[in-house]
CSV table of C-alpha atoms and ligand atoms in Angstrom, one decimal:
chain,number,residue,atom,x,y,z
A,8,MET,CA,80.1,165.2,93.6
A,9,THR,CA,82.3,165.9,96.3
A,10,THR,CA,84.3,169.1,97.8
A,11,GLU,CA,87.5,168.0,99.5
A,12,LEU,CA,89.2,170.8,101.6
A,13,ILE,CA,93.0,170.1,101.8
A,14,ILE,CA,95.5,171.9,104.1
A,15,THR,CA,98.6,172.1,102.0
A,16,GLY,CA,100.6,173.8,105.2
A,17,VAL,CA,99.9,174.5,108.7
A,18,GLY,CA,103.1,176.3,109.3
A,19,CYS,CA,104.1,179.9,109.7
A,20,PRO,CA,107.3,181.9,109.7
A,21,ILE,CA,108.8,179.6,111.9
A,22,PRO,CA,110.8,176.7,110.2
A,23,SER,CA,109.7,173.4,110.7
A,24,ALA,CA,111.0,169.9,109.3
A,25,THR,CA,107.5,168.8,108.9
A,26,SER,CA,105.0,171.9,108.1
A,27,ALA,CA,104.7,173.8,104.7
A,28,GLY,CA,103.9,177.4,104.7
A,29,PRO,CA,100.3,178.1,105.0
A,30,GLY,CA,97.7,177.3,102.3
A,31,VAL,CA,94.5,175.4,101.6
A,32,LEU,CA,93.4,174.0,98.6
A,33,VAL,CA,89.6,173.6,97.7
A,34,ARG,CA,89.1,170.9,95.2
A,35,TYR,CA,85.4,170.4,93.8
A,36,ARG,CA,84.3,167.4,92.0
A,37,PRO,CA,81.5,168.1,90.0
A,38,PRO,CA,79.1,165.2,88.9
A,39,ALA,CA,80.7,162.9,86.2
A,40,GLY,CA,81.7,164.4,83.2
A,41,ASP,CA,82.6,167.6,84.3
A,42,GLU,CA,86.4,168.6,85.2
A,43,SER,CA,87.3,169.4,88.9
A,44,ILE,CA,88.0,172.6,89.9
A,45,HIS,CA,91.2,173.5,92.1
A,46,LEU,CA,91.4,176.7,94.0
A,47,GLN,CA,94.5,177.3,96.3
A,48,PHE,CA,94.5,179.9,99.0
A,49,ASP,CA,97.9,181.3,99.9
A,50,ALA,CA,100.9,179.8,99.1
A,51,GLY,CA,103.4,179.3,101.7
A,52,ARG,CA,106.9,177.5,101.5
A,53,SER,CA,106.7,174.0,100.0
A,54,THR,CA,103.2,174.3,98.5
A,55,VAL,CA,104.1,172.4,95.3
A,56,MET,CA,105.3,169.4,97.2
A,57,ARG,CA,102.3,169.5,99.3
A,58,LEU,CA,99.9,170.2,96.4
A,59,MET,CA,101.7,166.9,95.0
A,60,GLY,CA,100.7,165.2,97.8
A,61,ALA,CA,97.4,166.0,97.2
A,62,ASP,CA,97.4,164.8,93.8
A,63,CYS,CA,97.3,168.3,92.3
A,64,ARG,CA,99.9,169.4,89.7
A,65,PRO,CA,100.6,172.9,89.3
A,66,SER,CA,99.0,172.8,85.9
A,67,ASP,CA,95.9,171.5,87.4
A,68,LEU,CA,95.0,174.8,89.5
A,69,ASP,CA,92.4,177.1,88.4
A,70,ALA,CA,93.2,180.1,90.3
A,71,VAL,CA,95.5,181.1,93.3
A,72,PHE,CA,94.0,183.5,96.1
A,73,LEU,CA,96.1,185.5,98.6
A,74,THR,CA,94.9,186.5,101.9
A,75,HIS,CA,97.6,189.3,102.6
A,76,HIS,CA,101.1,190.2,101.8
A,77,HIS,CA,103.1,188.7,104.5
A,78,SER,CA,106.1,186.4,103.2
A,79,ASP,CA,104.8,183.1,105.1
A,80,HIS,CA,101.9,183.2,102.8
A,81,CYS,CA,103.3,184.1,99.5
A,82,THR,CA,107.0,182.6,99.2
A,83,GLY,CA,105.7,179.4,97.6
A,84,LEU,CA,104.0,181.2,94.8
A,85,GLN,CA,106.9,182.1,92.8
A,86,ASP,CA,107.7,178.3,93.1
A,87,LEU,CA,104.3,177.3,92.0
A,88,VAL,CA,104.2,179.6,88.8
A,89,LEU,CA,107.9,178.8,87.8
A,90,THR,CA,107.2,175.2,88.1
A,91,ARG,CA,103.8,175.5,86.3
A,92,TRP,CA,105.6,177.0,83.3
A,93,VAL,CA,108.9,174.7,83.0
A,94,MET,CA,106.8,171.8,83.3
A,95,ASP,CA,104.2,173.0,80.5
A,96,ARG,CA,106.0,171.4,77.5
A,97,ARG,CA,103.5,172.6,75.1
A,98,GLY,CA,103.3,176.3,76.1
A,99,ASP,CA,100.0,176.2,76.1
A,100,SER,CA,98.6,176.6,79.9
A,101,PRO,CA,96.0,179.0,80.4
A,102,ALA,CA,97.0,182.2,82.3
A,103,LEU,CA,96.8,181.2,86.2
A,104,PRO,CA,94.4,183.9,87.7
A,105,ILE,CA,96.0,185.2,91.1
A,106,ILE,CA,93.5,187.2,93.0
A,107,CYS,CA,94.2,189.3,95.7
A,108,PRO,CA,93.2,192.4,97.6
A,109,GLU,CA,94.4,195.9,95.8
A,110,GLY,CA,97.7,196.9,97.1
A,111,SER,CA,101.3,195.3,98.1
A,112,ALA,CA,99.8,191.6,97.4
A,113,VAL,CA,99.3,192.9,93.7
A,114,SER,CA,102.5,194.6,93.6
A,115,PHE,CA,104.2,191.5,94.8
A,116,ALA,CA,102.7,189.0,92.1
A,117,GLU,CA,103.2,191.7,89.8
A,118,ARG,CA,107.1,191.9,90.2
A,119,MET,CA,107.7,188.5,91.6
A,120,LEU,CA,109.3,187.0,88.6
A,121,ASP,CA,111.3,189.8,87.7
A,122,ALA,CA,114.3,188.3,89.5
A,123,TRP,CA,114.1,185.2,87.6
A,124,ASP,CA,113.9,186.9,83.9
A,125,ASN,CA,117.5,185.8,83.5
A,126,ASP,CA,116.5,182.1,84.1
A,127,LEU,CA,113.4,182.5,82.1
A,128,ALA,CA,115.5,183.9,79.2
A,129,VAL,CA,117.9,181.1,79.0
A,130,ARG,CA,115.3,178.7,79.4
A,131,LYS,CA,113.2,180.1,76.5
A,132,GLU,CA,116.5,180.1,74.2
A,133,HIS,CA,117.5,176.9,75.1
A,134,THR,CA,114.2,175.1,74.5
A,135,GLY,CA,112.9,177.5,71.5
A,136,ARG,CA,109.7,178.3,73.6
A,137,THR,CA,108.5,181.8,73.1
A,138,ASP,CA,106.0,182.3,75.9
A,139,ASP,CA,106.6,183.3,79.4
A,140,PRO,CA,104.6,182.2,82.7
A,141,ALA,CA,101.2,183.4,81.7
A,142,LEU,CA,99.4,185.1,84.7
A,143,ALA,CA,96.1,187.2,85.1
A,144,ILE,CA,96.6,189.1,88.2
A,145,THR,CA,93.6,190.6,89.8
A,146,GLY,CA,93.4,192.9,92.5
A,147,PHE,CA,89.8,193.8,94.3
A,148,PRO,CA,88.9,196.7,96.3
A,149,LEU,CA,88.7,195.8,100.0
A,150,PRO,CA,85.1,194.6,101.0
A,151,PRO,CA,83.9,197.5,103.1
A,152,TYR,CA,82.9,196.6,106.6
A,153,PRO,CA,80.5,196.4,107.9
A,154,GLY,CA,79.2,194.5,105.1
A,155,GLU,CA,79.0,191.3,103.5
A,156,PRO,CA,81.6,189.3,101.8
A,157,VAL,CA,81.9,190.2,98.2
A,158,GLU,CA,82.2,187.9,95.3
A,159,VAL,CA,85.7,187.8,93.9
A,160,TYR,CA,85.3,184.6,91.6
A,161,ARG,CA,82.9,182.5,90.1
A,162,ARG,CA,83.4,179.2,87.8
A,163,GLY,CA,80.5,177.0,87.5
A,164,ASP,CA,78.6,176.1,90.5
A,165,VAL,CA,81.8,177.4,92.9
A,166,VAL,CA,81.6,181.1,94.3
A,167,VAL,CA,84.5,182.8,96.4
A,168,ARG,CA,83.8,185.8,98.4
A,169,ALA,CA,86.2,187.9,100.2
A,170,GLY,CA,85.8,189.9,103.4
A,171,GLN,CA,88.1,192.3,105.7
A,172,VAL,CA,89.9,190.5,108.6
A,173,ARG,CA,92.3,192.5,111.3
A,174,HIS,CA,95.5,191.7,111.1
A,175,GLU,CA,97.0,195.4,111.2
A,176,PRO,CA,99.6,196.8,110.7
A,177,VAL,CA,99.3,194.4,107.5
A,178,TYR,CA,96.5,196.0,105.4
A,179,PRO,CA,94.8,195.1,103.5
A,180,ALA,CA,94.1,191.8,104.8
A,181,VAL,CA,91.2,189.4,103.8
A,182,GLY,CA,89.7,185.7,104.4
A,183,TYR,CA,87.7,183.9,101.8
A,184,ARG,CA,84.5,182.3,101.8
A,185,ILE,CA,84.1,179.4,99.4
A,186,ASP,CA,80.7,178.0,98.4
A,187,THR,CA,80.1,174.6,96.2
A,188,PRO,CA,76.8,172.8,96.1
A,189,ASP,CA,78.5,170.6,98.8
A,190,GLY,CA,78.9,173.2,101.3
A,191,THR,CA,80.4,176.3,102.4
A,192,MET,CA,83.9,177.1,103.7
A,193,ALA,CA,85.8,180.2,105.2
A,194,ILE,CA,89.4,180.4,105.7
A,195,THR,CA,90.3,183.4,107.9
A,196,GLY,CA,94.1,183.9,106.9
A,197,ASP,CA,95.8,186.0,109.4
A,198,THR,CA,93.5,187.9,111.9
A,199,LEU,CA,92.8,188.8,115.3
A,200,VAL,CA,89.5,187.3,116.5
A,201,CYS,CA,87.0,190.0,115.4
A,202,ASP,CA,83.7,190.6,114.2
A,203,GLU,CA,84.8,190.9,110.6
A,204,VAL,CA,85.5,187.2,111.0
A,205,ALA,CA,82.1,186.5,112.5
A,206,THR,CA,80.5,188.0,109.5
A,207,LEU,CA,82.8,185.8,107.1
A,208,ALA,CA,82.3,182.7,108.9
A,209,ALA,CA,78.3,183.0,109.9
A,210,GLY,CA,76.8,180.0,108.8
A,211,VAL,CA,79.4,178.2,107.3
A,212,ASP,CA,80.2,174.4,107.4
A,213,VAL,CA,84.0,174.3,108.0
A,214,LEU,CA,86.0,177.2,109.3
A,215,VAL,CA,89.5,177.1,109.3
A,216,TYR,CA,91.0,179.4,111.5
A,217,GLU,CA,94.5,180.5,111.9
A,218,ALA,CA,95.7,179.8,115.8
A,219,LEU,CA,98.0,181.2,118.4
A,220,ARG,CA,98.0,179.8,122.0
A,221,PHE,CA,98.6,183.4,123.7
A,222,SER,CA,98.7,181.4,126.9
A,223,GLU,CA,102.0,180.1,125.7
A,224,PHE,CA,103.6,183.4,125.6
A,225,ASP,CA,102.7,185.0,128.6
A,226,GLU,CA,106.3,185.8,129.3
A,227,LEU,CA,107.3,187.0,126.0
A,228,PRO,CA,110.6,189.0,125.8
A,229,PRO,CA,109.6,192.6,124.8
A,230,TRP,CA,111.1,192.3,121.4
A,231,ARG,CA,108.5,189.5,120.8
A,232,THR,CA,105.5,190.8,122.1
A,233,PHE,CA,104.4,192.1,118.6
A,234,ILE,CA,103.1,188.6,117.5
A,235,LEU,CA,100.4,189.0,119.7
A,236,ASP,CA,99.4,192.1,118.0
A,237,TYR,CA,97.6,190.8,115.1
A,238,HIS,CA,96.9,186.7,115.6
A,239,ALA,CA,93.7,184.7,116.8
A,240,ASP,CA,94.0,183.7,120.7
A,241,THR,CA,93.0,180.2,120.7
A,242,ALA,CA,90.4,181.0,123.7
A,243,LEU,CA,88.9,183.5,121.8
A,244,ILE,CA,88.4,181.3,118.6
A,245,GLY,CA,86.8,178.7,120.8
A,246,LYS,CA,84.3,181.7,122.2
A,247,GLN,CA,83.7,182.7,118.6
A,248,ALA,CA,83.0,179.4,117.3
A,249,LEU,CA,80.6,178.8,119.8
A,250,GLU,CA,78.8,181.9,119.3
A,251,LEU,CA,78.6,180.8,115.8
A,252,ASP,CA,77.7,177.5,116.6
A,253,THR,CA,80.4,176.3,113.8
A,254,PRO,CA,79.8,172.9,112.9
A,255,HIS,CA,83.5,171.9,112.1
A,256,LEU,CA,86.4,174.0,112.9
A,257,VAL,CA,89.9,173.4,111.8
A,258,LEU,CA,92.8,175.3,113.2
A,259,THR,CA,96.1,175.9,111.2
A,260,HIS,CA,98.9,178.3,110.9
A,261,LEU,CA,99.8,176.8,114.4
A,262,ILE,CA,101.8,179.0,117.1
A,263,PRO,CA,103.9,177.7,118.8
A,264,PRO,CA,104.1,174.6,116.0
A,265,PRO,CA,103.3,171.2,117.7
A,266,ALA,CA,106.1,169.1,118.5
A,267,ASP,CA,103.9,166.1,119.1
A,268,GLU,CA,100.3,164.8,119.8
A,269,ALA,CA,100.3,166.6,123.4
A,270,ASP,CA,101.2,169.9,122.0
A,271,GLU,CA,98.4,169.4,119.5
A,272,ALA,CA,96.0,168.4,122.5
A,273,ARG,CA,96.9,171.8,124.2
A,274,PHE,CA,95.0,173.8,121.1
A,275,VAL,CA,92.3,171.4,121.8
A,276,ASP,CA,92.0,172.1,125.5
A,277,ASP,CA,92.1,175.7,124.9
A,278,ILE,CA,89.2,175.6,122.4
A,279,ARG,CA,87.0,173.1,124.9
A,280,ALA,CA,87.5,175.4,127.5
A,281,SER,CA,85.2,177.6,125.8
A,282,GLY,CA,82.3,175.2,125.7
A,283,PHE,CA,82.4,174.7,122.0
A,284,GLU,CA,81.3,171.1,121.2
A,285,GLY,CA,81.5,171.1,117.4
A,286,GLU,CA,83.7,169.2,115.4
A,287,LEU,CA,87.6,170.3,116.1
A,288,THR,CA,90.6,169.5,114.0
A,289,VAL,CA,94.1,170.8,114.7
A,290,ALA,CA,95.4,170.2,111.2
A,291,ARG,CA,98.6,168.7,109.8
A,292,ASP,CA,99.7,169.2,106.2
A,293,LEU,CA,97.4,167.3,104.0
A,294,THR,CA,94.6,167.0,106.7
A,295,THR,CA,91.6,166.8,104.4
A,296,ILE,CA,88.0,167.8,105.2
A,297,VAL,CA,85.4,166.3,102.6
A,298,LEU,CA,81.9,167.8,102.1
A,299,GLY,CA,79.0,166.5,100.5
B,18,ZN,ZN1,101.1,184.3,108.6
B,19,ZN,ZN1,100.4,187.5,108.3
């Protein structure tokens, strides 16, 4: 019985030769005899490639969760869904649950295959199959805040809860808290450092936090300053993780994208300057944290 938390992409909208778009795979391996549970949180560019690197085929996924409707978190979802369908030779894959806050994320998920209708029609006629990609799209009401995270998914011993985060003007935006028998994880999605994240992440074993080094952007041209409006400053992340006494902090969605280990060390220095002494990982694609 183990739980693996695998970062499927540490990227962001800034293109990279090495970093896939944002995403986290949680894989729970129950005691012998029961099937593993695979949950994907966000699906940025190249998510399918990184899932294969994590030994998870699109057909293995039990559900996909979106934190918010920003293209860098969603562009890989079409690829994931189409690949799952194309590779399903028997046409009997169960509908893939796609779970996200009500609003534009749901609207995106419902319409994302419209642009592929001709492709789907040709493939169906060519192969004689009659089914379309099977999706079960569920939007949940934005959990109220103040308030505890709200359950949005349960399968066996795995429970996923959602809680508000602060990413305005993108609204709604949520983070997720995942419980398995091996421990508890939180994934912030994109957010400012805020009380909402403190509530989401209270008591977790592993906290996956988006990270932007504000100090790197002291002299932004005016047309770029918007980036500081709605992301998490590494200096503040460290302070919050210290207050929360977080055992293991994992940084992802790294801005600016690190080019080498020296760049990664600057993220570490920002966090450590707060006095945070817990375990700290500046993630790379396929960084894997094992619980249990
Ligand atoms: Zn993002
Ligand atoms: Zn965003």
